[in-house]
Short mmCIF file of C-alpha atoms in Angstrom, two decimals:
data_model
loop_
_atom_site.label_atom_id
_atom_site.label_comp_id
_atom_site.label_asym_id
_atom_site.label_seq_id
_atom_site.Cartn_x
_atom_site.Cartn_y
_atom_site.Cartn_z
CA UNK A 29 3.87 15.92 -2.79
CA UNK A 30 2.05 12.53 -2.42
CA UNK A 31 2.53 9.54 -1.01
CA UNK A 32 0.60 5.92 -1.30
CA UNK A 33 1.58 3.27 1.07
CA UNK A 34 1.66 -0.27 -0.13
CA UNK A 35 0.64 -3.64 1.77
CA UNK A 36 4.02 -4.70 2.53
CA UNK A 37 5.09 -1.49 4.58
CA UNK A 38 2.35 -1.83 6.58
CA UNK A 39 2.61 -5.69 6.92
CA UNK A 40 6.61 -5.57 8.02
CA UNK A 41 5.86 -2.39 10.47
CA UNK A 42 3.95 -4.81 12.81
CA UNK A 43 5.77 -8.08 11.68
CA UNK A 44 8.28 -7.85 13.72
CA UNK A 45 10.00 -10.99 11.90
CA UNK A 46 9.76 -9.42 8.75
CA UNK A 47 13.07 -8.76 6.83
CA UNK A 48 11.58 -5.07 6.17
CA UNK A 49 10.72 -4.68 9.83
CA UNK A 50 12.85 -1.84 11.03
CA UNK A 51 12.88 -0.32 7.28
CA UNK A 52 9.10 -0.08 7.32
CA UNK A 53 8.58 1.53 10.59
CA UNK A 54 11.34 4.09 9.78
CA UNK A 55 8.95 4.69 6.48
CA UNK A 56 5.94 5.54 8.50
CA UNK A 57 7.19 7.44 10.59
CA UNK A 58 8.77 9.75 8.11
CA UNK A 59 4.87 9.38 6.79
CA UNK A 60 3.27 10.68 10.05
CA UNK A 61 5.92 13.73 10.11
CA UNK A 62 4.42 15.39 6.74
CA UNK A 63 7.78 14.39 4.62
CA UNK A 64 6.14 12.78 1.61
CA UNK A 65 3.36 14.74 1.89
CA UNK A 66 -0.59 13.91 1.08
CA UNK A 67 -0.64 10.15 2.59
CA UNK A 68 -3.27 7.60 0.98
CA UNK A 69 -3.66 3.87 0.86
CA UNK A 70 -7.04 1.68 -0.32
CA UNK A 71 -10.02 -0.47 1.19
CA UNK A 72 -8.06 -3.22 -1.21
CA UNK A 73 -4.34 -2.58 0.77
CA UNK A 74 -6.48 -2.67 3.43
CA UNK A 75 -8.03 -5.89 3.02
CA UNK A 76 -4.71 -7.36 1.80
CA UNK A 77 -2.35 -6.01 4.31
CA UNK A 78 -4.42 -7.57 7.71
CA UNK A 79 -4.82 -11.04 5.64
CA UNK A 80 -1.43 -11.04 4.47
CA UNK A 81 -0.46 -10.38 8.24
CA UNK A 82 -2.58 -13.23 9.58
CA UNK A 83 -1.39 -16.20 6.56
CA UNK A 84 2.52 -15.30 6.91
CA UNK A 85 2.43 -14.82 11.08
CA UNK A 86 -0.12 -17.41 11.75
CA UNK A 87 -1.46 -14.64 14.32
CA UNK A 88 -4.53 -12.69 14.36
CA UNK A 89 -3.12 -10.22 17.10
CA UNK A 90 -0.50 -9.59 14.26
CA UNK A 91 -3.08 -9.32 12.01
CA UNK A 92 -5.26 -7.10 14.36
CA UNK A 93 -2.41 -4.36 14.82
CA UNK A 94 -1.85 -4.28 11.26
CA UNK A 95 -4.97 -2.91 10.73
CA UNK A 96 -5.50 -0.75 14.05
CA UNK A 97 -2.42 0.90 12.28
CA UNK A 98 -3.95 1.54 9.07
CA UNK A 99 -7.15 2.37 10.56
CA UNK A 100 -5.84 5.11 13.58
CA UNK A 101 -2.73 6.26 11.34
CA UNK A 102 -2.63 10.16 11.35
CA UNK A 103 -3.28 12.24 8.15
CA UNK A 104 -3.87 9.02 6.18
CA UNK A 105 -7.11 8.98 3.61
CA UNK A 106 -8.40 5.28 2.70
CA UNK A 107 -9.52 5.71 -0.80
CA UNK A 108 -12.39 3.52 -1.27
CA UNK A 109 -12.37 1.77 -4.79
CA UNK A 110 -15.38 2.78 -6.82
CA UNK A 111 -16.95 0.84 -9.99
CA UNK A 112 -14.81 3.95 -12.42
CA UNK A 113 -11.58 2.29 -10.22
CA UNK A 114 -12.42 -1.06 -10.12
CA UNK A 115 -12.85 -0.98 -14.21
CA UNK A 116 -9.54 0.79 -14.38
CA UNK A 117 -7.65 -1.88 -12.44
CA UNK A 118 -9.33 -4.86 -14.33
CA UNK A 119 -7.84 -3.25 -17.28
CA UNK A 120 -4.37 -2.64 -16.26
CA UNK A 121 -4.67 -6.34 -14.83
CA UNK A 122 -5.56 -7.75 -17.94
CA UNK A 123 -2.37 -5.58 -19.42
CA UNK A 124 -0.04 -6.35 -16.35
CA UNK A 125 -0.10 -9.77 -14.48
CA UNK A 126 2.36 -11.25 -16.45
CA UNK A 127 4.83 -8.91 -14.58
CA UNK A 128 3.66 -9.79 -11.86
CA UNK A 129 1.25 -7.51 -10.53
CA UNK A 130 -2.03 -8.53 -8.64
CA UNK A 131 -5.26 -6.78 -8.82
CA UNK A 132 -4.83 -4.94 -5.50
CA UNK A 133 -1.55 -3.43 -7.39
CA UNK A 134 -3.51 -2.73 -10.20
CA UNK A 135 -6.26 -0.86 -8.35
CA UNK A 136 -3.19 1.01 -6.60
CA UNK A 137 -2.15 2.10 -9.80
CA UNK A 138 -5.37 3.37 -10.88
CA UNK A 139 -6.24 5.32 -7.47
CA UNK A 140 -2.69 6.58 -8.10
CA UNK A 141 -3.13 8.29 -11.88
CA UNK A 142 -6.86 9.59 -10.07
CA UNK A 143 -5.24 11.64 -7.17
CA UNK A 144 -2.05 12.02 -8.95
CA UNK A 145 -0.44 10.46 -6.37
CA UNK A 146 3.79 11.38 -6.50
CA UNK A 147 5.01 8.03 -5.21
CA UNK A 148 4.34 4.61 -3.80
CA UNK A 149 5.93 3.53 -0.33
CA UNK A 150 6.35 -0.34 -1.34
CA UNK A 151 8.94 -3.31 -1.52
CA UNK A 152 7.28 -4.40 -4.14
CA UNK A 153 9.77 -4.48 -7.16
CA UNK A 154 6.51 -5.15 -9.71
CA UNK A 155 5.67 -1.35 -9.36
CA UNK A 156 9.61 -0.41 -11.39
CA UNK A 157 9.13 1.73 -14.49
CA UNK A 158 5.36 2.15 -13.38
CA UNK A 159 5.42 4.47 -10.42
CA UNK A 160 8.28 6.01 -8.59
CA UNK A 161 8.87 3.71 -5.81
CA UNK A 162 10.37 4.90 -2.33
CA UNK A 163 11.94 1.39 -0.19
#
């Protein structure tokens, strides 16, 4: 068993304002204990996850935290997106942004189908019928 962990859990874990707040934290810690399994997330959740935290917070010790977390989480492997990725993403972009989906989702799809990751820890309603989704 797999999991991938989305920018929003990681986001609302150290948001403490954020309507997922307690919901998120209880996700990553069920993470850290082993019960989804393998954990990954990307460079591009990365990326997203401390910006996201500093534009909706305003705060860049918010934003700091958010990726200490990522960064010092136990068991977790960053999957760096590679030019085979990155061309995989563009084309399930092209496919998918009508629904919704940005290119960071995209690229979690792809490094998903690679690793054959089981499931995706993520409020993100987009990912229905494309993944199975834990929230």
């Amino acid at each position: 068993m797999s999991v991938f962990i989305d920018t929003g859990v990681f986001v609302a874990a150290r948001n403490t304002r954020d309507i997922n707040h307690k919901r998120a934290v209880e996700l990553l810690e069920k993470a850290i204990r082993g019960e989804y399994g393998e954990i990954f997330t990307s460079d591009y959740v990365f990326g997203e996850a401390v910006t996201v935290a500093l534009v909706r917070t305003g705060r860049p010790d918010v934003a700091a935290r958010t990726g200490q977390l990522i960064l010092t989480m136990p068991g977790i492997r960053v999957v760096f997106v590679d030019e085979e990725l990155f061309k995989n993403a563009w084309a399930r972009f092209v496919r998918l942004a009508a629904k919704g989906l940005s290119f960071t989702d995209c690229a979690t799809l792809a490094i998903m189908d690679r690793y054959k990751i089981d499931y995706l820890l993520s409020f993100d309603r987009g990912f229905d019928g494309l993944v199975k989704r834990i929230c």
